[in-house]
Short mmCIF file of C-alpha atoms and ligand atoms in Angstrom, two decimals:
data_model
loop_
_atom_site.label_atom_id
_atom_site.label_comp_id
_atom_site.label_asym_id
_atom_site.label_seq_id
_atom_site.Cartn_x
_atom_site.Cartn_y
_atom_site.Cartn_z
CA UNK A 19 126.30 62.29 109.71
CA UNK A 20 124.66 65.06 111.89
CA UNK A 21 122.99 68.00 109.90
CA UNK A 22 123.56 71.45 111.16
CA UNK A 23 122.14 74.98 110.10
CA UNK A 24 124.70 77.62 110.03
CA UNK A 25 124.34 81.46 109.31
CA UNK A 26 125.73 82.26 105.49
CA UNK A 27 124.99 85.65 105.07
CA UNK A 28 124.13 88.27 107.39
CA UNK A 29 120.62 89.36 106.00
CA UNK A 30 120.01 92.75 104.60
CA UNK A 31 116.32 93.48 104.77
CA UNK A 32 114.18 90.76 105.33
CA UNK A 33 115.90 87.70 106.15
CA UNK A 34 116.29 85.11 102.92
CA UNK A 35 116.75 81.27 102.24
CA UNK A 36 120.31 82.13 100.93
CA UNK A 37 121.14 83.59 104.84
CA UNK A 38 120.99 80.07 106.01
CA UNK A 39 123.57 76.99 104.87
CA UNK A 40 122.71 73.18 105.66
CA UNK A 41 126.33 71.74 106.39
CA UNK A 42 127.22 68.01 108.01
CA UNK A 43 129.62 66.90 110.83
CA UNK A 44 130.43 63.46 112.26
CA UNK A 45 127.64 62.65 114.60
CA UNK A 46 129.48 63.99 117.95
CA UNK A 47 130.12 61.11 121.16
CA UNK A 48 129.50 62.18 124.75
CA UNK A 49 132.38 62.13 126.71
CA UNK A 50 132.83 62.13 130.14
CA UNK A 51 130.20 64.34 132.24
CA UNK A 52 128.40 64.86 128.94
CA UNK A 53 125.52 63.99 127.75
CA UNK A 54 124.12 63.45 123.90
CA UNK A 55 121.08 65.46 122.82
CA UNK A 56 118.55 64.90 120.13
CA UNK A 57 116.63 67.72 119.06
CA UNK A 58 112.94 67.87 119.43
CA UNK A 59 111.32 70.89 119.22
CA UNK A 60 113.18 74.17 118.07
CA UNK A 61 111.95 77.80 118.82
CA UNK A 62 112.24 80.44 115.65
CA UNK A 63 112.20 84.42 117.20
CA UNK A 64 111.75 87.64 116.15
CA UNK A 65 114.54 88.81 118.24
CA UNK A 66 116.77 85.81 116.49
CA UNK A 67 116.93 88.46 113.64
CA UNK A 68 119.01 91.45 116.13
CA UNK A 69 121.56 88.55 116.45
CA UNK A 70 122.15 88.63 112.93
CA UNK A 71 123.29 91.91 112.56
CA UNK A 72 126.95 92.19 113.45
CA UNK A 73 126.05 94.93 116.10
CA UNK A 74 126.33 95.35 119.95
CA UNK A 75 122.97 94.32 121.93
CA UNK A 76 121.93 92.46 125.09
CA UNK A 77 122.76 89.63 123.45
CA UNK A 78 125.78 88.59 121.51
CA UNK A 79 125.84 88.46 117.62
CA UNK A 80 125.85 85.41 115.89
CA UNK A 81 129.08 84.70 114.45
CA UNK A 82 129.41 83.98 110.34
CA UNK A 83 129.56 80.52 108.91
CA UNK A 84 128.69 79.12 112.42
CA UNK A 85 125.39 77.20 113.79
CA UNK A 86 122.47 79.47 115.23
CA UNK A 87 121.36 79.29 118.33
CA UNK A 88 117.61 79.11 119.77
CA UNK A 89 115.57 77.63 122.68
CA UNK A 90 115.92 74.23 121.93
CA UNK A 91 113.74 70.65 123.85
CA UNK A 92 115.95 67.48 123.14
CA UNK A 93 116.03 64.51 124.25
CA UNK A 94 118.73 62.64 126.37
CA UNK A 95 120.17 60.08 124.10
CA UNK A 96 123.10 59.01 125.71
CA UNK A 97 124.08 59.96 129.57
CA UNK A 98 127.68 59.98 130.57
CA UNK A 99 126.54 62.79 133.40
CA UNK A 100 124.85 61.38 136.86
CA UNK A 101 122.03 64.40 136.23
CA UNK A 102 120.41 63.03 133.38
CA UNK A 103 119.55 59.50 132.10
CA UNK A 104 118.70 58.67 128.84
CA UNK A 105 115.20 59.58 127.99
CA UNK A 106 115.03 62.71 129.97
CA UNK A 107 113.79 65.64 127.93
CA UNK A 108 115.97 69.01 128.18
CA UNK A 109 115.47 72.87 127.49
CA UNK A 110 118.59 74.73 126.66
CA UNK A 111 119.70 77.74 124.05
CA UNK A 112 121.56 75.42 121.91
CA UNK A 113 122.54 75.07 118.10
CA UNK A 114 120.42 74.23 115.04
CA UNK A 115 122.42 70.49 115.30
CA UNK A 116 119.97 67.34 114.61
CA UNK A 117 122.72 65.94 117.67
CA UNK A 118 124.96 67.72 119.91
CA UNK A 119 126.81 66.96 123.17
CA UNK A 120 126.05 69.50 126.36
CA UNK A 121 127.90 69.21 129.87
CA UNK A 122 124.69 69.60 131.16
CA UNK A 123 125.38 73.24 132.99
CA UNK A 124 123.10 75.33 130.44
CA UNK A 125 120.37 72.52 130.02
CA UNK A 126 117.31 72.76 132.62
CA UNK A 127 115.06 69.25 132.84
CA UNK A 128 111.48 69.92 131.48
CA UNK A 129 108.17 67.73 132.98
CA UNK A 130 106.08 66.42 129.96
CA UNK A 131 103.49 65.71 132.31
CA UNK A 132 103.68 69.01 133.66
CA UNK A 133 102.94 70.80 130.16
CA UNK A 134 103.40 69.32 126.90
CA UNK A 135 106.58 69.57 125.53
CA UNK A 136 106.81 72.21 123.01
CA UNK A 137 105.03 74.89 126.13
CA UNK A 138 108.14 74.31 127.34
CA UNK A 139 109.00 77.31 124.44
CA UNK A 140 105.94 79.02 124.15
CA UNK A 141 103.55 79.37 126.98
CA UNK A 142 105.16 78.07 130.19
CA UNK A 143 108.75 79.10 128.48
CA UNK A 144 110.72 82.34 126.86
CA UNK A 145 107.30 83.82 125.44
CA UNK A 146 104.79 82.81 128.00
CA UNK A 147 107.60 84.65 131.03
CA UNK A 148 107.84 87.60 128.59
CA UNK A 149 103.85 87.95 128.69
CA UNK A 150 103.87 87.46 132.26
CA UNK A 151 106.44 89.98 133.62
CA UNK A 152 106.05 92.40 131.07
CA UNK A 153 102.30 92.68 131.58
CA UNK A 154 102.12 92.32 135.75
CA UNK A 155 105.26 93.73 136.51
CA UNK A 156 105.62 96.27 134.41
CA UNK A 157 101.79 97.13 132.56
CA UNK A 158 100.51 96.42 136.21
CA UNK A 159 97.00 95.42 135.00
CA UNK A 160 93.91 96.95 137.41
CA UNK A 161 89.95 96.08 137.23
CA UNK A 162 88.62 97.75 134.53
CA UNK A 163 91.51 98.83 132.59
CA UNK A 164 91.89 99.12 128.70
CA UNK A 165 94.87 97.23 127.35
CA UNK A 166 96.05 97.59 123.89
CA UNK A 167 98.39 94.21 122.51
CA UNK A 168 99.93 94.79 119.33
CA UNK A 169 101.33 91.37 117.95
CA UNK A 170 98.14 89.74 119.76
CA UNK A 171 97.62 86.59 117.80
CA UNK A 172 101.70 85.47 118.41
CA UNK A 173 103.19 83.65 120.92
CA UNK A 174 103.85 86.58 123.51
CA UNK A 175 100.28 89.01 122.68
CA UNK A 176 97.86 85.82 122.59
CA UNK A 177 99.41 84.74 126.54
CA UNK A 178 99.31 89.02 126.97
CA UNK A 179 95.64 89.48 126.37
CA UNK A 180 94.36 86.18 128.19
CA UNK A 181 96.37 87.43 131.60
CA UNK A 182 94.64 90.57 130.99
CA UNK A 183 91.49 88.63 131.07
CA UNK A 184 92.37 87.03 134.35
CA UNK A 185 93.10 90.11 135.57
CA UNK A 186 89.43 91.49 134.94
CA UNK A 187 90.32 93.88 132.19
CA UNK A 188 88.65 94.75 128.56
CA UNK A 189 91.44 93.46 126.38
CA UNK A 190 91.73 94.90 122.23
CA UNK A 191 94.06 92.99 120.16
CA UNK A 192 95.90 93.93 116.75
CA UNK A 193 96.51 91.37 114.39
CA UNK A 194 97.09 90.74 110.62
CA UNK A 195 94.42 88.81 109.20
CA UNK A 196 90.28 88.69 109.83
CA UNK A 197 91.13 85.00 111.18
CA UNK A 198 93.87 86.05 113.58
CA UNK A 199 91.13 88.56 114.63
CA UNK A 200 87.95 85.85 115.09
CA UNK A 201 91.14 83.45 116.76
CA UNK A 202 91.43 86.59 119.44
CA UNK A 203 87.96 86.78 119.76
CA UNK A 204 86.59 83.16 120.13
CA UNK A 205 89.31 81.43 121.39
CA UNK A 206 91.24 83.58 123.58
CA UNK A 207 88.67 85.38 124.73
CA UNK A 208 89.93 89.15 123.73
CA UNK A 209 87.13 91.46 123.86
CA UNK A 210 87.82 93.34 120.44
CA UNK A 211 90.21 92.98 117.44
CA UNK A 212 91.42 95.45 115.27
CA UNK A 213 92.98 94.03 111.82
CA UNK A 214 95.76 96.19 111.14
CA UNK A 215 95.97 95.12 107.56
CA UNK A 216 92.65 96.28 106.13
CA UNK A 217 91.92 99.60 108.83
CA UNK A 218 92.58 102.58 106.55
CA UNK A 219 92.35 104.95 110.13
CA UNK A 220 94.26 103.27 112.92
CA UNK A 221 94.50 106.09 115.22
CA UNK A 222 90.19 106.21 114.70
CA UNK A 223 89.79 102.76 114.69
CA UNK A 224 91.61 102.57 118.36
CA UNK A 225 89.61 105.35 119.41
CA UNK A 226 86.33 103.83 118.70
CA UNK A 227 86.82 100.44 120.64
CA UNK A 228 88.87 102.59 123.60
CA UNK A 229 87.04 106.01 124.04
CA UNK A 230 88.20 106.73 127.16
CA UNK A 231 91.70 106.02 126.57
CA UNK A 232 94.46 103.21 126.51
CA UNK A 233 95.35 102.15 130.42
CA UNK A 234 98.23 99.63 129.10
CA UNK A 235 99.60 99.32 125.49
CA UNK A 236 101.62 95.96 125.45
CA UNK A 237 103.58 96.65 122.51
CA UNK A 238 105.11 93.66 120.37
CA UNK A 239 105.41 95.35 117.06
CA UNK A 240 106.19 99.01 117.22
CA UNK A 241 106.21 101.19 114.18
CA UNK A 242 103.32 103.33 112.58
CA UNK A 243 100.74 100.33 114.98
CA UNK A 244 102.47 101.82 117.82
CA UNK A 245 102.03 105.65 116.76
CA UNK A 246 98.53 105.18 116.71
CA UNK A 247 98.30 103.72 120.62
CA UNK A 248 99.51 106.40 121.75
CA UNK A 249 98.05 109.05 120.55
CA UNK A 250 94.90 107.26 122.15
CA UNK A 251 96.90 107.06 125.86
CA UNK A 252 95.01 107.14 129.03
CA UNK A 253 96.42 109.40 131.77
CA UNK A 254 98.63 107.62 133.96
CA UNK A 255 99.01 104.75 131.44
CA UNK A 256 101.67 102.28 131.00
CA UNK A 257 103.24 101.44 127.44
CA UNK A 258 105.44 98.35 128.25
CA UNK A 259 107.56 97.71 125.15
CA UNK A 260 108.55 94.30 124.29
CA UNK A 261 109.29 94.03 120.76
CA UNK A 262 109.23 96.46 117.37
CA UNK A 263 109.31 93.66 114.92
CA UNK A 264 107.91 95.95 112.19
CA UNK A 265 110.74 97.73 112.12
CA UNK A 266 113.31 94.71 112.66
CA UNK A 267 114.31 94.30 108.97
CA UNK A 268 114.55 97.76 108.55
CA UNK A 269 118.40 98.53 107.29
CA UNK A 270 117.89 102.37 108.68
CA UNK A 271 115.44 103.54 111.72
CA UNK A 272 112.09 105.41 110.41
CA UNK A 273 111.55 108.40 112.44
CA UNK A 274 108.38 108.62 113.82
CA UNK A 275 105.98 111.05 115.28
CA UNK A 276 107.95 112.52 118.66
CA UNK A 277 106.04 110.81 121.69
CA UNK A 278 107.29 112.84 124.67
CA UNK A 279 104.49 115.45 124.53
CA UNK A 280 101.92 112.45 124.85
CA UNK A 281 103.85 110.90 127.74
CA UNK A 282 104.32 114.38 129.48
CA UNK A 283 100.75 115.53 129.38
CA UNK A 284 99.37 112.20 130.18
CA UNK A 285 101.61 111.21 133.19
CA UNK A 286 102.43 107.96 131.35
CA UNK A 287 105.39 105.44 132.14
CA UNK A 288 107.12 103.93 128.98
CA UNK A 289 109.75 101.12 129.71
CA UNK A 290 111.19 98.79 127.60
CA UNK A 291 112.55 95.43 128.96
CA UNK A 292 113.75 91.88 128.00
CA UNK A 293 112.60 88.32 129.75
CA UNK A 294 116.35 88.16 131.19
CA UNK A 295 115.50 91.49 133.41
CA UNK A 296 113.46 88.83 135.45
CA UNK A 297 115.33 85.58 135.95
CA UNK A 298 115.39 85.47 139.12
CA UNK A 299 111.52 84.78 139.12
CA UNK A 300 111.18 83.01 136.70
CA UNK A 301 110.50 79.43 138.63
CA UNK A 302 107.20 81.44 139.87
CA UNK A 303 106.32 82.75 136.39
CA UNK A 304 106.45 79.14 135.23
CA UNK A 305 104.52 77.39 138.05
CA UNK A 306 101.93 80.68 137.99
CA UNK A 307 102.04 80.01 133.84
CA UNK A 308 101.56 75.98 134.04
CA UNK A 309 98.98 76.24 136.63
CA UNK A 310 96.62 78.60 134.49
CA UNK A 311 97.52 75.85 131.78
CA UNK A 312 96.49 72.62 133.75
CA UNK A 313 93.32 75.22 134.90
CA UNK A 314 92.52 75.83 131.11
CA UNK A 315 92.56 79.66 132.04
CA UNK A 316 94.95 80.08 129.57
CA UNK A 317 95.72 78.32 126.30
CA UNK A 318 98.21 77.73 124.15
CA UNK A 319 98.34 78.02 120.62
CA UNK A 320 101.10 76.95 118.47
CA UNK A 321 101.54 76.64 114.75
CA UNK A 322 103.97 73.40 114.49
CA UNK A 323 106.52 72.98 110.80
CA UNK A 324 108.02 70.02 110.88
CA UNK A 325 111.06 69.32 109.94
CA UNK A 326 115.09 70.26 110.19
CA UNK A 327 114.94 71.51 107.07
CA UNK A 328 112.31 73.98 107.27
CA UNK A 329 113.93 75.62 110.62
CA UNK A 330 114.94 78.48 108.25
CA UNK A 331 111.51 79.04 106.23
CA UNK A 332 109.85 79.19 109.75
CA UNK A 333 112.23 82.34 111.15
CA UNK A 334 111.13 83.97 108.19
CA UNK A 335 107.81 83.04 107.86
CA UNK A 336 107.52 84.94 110.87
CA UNK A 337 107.80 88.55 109.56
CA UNK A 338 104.71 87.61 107.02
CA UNK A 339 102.82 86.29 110.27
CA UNK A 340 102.32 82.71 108.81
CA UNK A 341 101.79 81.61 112.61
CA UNK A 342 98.98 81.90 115.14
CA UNK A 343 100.45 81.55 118.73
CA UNK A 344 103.97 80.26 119.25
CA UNK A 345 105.92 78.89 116.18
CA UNK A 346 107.67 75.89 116.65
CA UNK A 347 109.62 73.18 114.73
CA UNK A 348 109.29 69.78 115.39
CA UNK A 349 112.40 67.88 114.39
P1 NAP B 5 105.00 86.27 117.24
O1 NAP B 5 104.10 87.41 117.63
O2 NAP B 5 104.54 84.90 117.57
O3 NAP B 5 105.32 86.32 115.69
C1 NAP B 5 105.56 87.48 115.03
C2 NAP B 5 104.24 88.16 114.56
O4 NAP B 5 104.51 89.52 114.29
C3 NAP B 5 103.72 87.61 113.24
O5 NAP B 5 102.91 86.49 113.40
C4 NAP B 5 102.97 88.80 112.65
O6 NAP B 5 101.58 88.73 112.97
C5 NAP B 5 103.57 90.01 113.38
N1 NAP B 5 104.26 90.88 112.42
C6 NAP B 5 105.23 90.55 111.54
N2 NAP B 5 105.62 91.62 110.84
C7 NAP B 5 104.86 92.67 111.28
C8 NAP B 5 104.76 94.05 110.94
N3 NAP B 5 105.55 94.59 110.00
N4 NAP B 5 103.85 94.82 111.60
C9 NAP B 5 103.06 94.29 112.55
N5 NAP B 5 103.10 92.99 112.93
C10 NAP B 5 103.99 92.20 112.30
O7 NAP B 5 106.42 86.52 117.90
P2 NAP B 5 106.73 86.55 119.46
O8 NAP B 5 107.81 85.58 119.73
O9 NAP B 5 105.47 86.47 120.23
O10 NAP B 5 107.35 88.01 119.62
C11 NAP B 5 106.51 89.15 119.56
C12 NAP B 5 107.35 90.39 119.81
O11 NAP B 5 107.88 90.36 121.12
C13 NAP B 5 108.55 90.51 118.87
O12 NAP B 5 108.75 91.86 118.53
C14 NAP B 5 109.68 89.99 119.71
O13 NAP B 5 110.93 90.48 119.30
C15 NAP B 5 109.27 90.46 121.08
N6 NAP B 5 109.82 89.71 122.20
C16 NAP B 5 110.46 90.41 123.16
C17 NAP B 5 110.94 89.74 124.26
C18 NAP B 5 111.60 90.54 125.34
O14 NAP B 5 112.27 89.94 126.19
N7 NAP B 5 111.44 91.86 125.33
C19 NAP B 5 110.82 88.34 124.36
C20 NAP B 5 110.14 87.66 123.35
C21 NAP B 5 109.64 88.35 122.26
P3 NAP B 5 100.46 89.52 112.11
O15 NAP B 5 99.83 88.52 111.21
O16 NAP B 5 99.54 90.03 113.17
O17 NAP B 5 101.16 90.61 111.34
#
């Protein structure tokens, strides 16, 4: 039998055990011009939780009582499609199955000597591109500037602040813990590190560490963290927003402090994007991504569950930030 997760309930508030249902299916056979997957390595996401909501997005919802969908590495089990042979490893959005068959048309081949497998979801994949464009094409990094990454010990902010590096500017992280914080500091090089959980004064504490202002604020978590960035903008400063996970299990929006003044005076650009925006780059952001890899000029952190069964616990261990870097389950 072939284990599947499906979605139960969806969640109200922060996302709960009970939200997720183990079910079994016959273990499915390839047919013609398919091929038969075994999952590997499965990515959990903050933005996994927007596609439990039954609500319009850039993405569609998931649907009740059916299996979730995530970036997914499997393994070619069985070929009955020339493009693959059995052994080949695969990167696709596909379900929360331990099996499943695939045509092969939404499945891309993945290198293992290129990167290691699991970068294939974290640091030369979704997160690592996200980093990437959202900091160079959009934050537009210069010698010398401040940037600002809220989220910076996760998958996307830790690959955010060690592009700012390469780019030759002072980099200030906001994380959860005082070991996310030393993580930033002696591993990925960040030049400061602001733990958001024990500063009574944000908007001081910013201020500090950035007296002359905020250049970029890469913003993964949005929220009262956010509200204190900007009131510390640098003229002609860009706020690229990625994610507002703070505020993802919230059932109604807060209302915040009203920003426009800030962006007015200052001259500053505010844009929010998703990955998607730049597809048709995204063969350069990975070779640009695996090359700083195989150059050690970036690395890669991931905090690896293993285990089908702990798929769920993992998407929700994400809102308590249980991981450093990208978090991934190996199956
Ligand atoms: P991640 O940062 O690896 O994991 C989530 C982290 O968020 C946790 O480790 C936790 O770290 C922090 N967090 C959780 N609740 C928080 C809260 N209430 N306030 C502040 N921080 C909180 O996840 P990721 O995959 O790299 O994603 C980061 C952000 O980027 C998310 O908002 C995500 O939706 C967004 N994103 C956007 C795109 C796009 O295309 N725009 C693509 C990928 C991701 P702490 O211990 O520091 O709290």
């Amino acid at each position: 039998m072939n284990k599947v997760i499906v979605l139960n309930n969806r969640p109200e508030g922060r996302p709960e055990d009970s939200d997720f249902k183990f079910t079994e299916e016959e273990k499915p056979k390839p047919q013609n011009g398919e091929v038969l997957l075994k999952t590997k390595y499965v990515s959990v996401d903050p933005y996994l939780r927007g596609r439990m909501r039954d609500q319009k997005s850039y993405i569609e919802p998931f649907k009740l009582h059916e299996p979730l969908v995530s970036g997914i590495i499997a393994e070619v089990v069985e070929s009955k499609n020339d493009d693959f042979k059995e052994g080949d490893f695969v990167n696709g959005m596909l379900a929360w199955k331990e099996f499943q068959t695939n045509n092969g048309k939404n499945i891309q081949k993945v290198d293992p000597d290129q990167a290691p497998l699991s970068a294939y979801l974290g640091a030369v994949g979704m997160t690592g591109l996200t980093a990437y464009f959202g900091l160079t094409h959009i934050g537009k990094p210069k010698k010398g500037d401040t940037i600002v990454v809220s989220g910076a010990a996760g998958a996307v902010g830790s690959i955010v602040g060690q592009i700012g590096k390469i780019n030759d500017c002072r980099v200030i992280g906001i994380a959860g813990t005082d070991e996310k914080i030393a993580l930033l500091k002696e591993e990925f090089g960040f030049d400061e590190g602001i733990n958001y959980k024990t500063t009574d004064n944000m908007q001081e504490a910013i201020s500090n560490l950035a007296p002359d202002g905020v250049d970029i604020y890469f913003d993964n978590v949005g929220g009262e963290i956010s509200d204190a960035v900007l009131q510390n903008i640098a003229r002609g400063a860009r706020v690229v927003v990625c994610g507002a996970i703070s505020v993802y299990n919230n059932e109604k929006m807060p209302v915040g402090p009203r920003v426009t003044p800030i962006l007015i005076k200052n001259s500053v650009l505010m844009q929010g994007f998703t990955v998607g925006d730049f597809q048709s780059e995204f063969n350069n952001g990975m070779k640009q991504l695996a090359t700083w890899l195989q150059e050690d000029k970036i690395m890669h952190k991931e905090t690896i569950v293993k285990g089908f069964e702990n798929i769920p616990q993992a998407f929700i261990d994400l809102f308590d930030g249980k991981n450093s870097g990208k978090m991934i389950v190996e199956v």
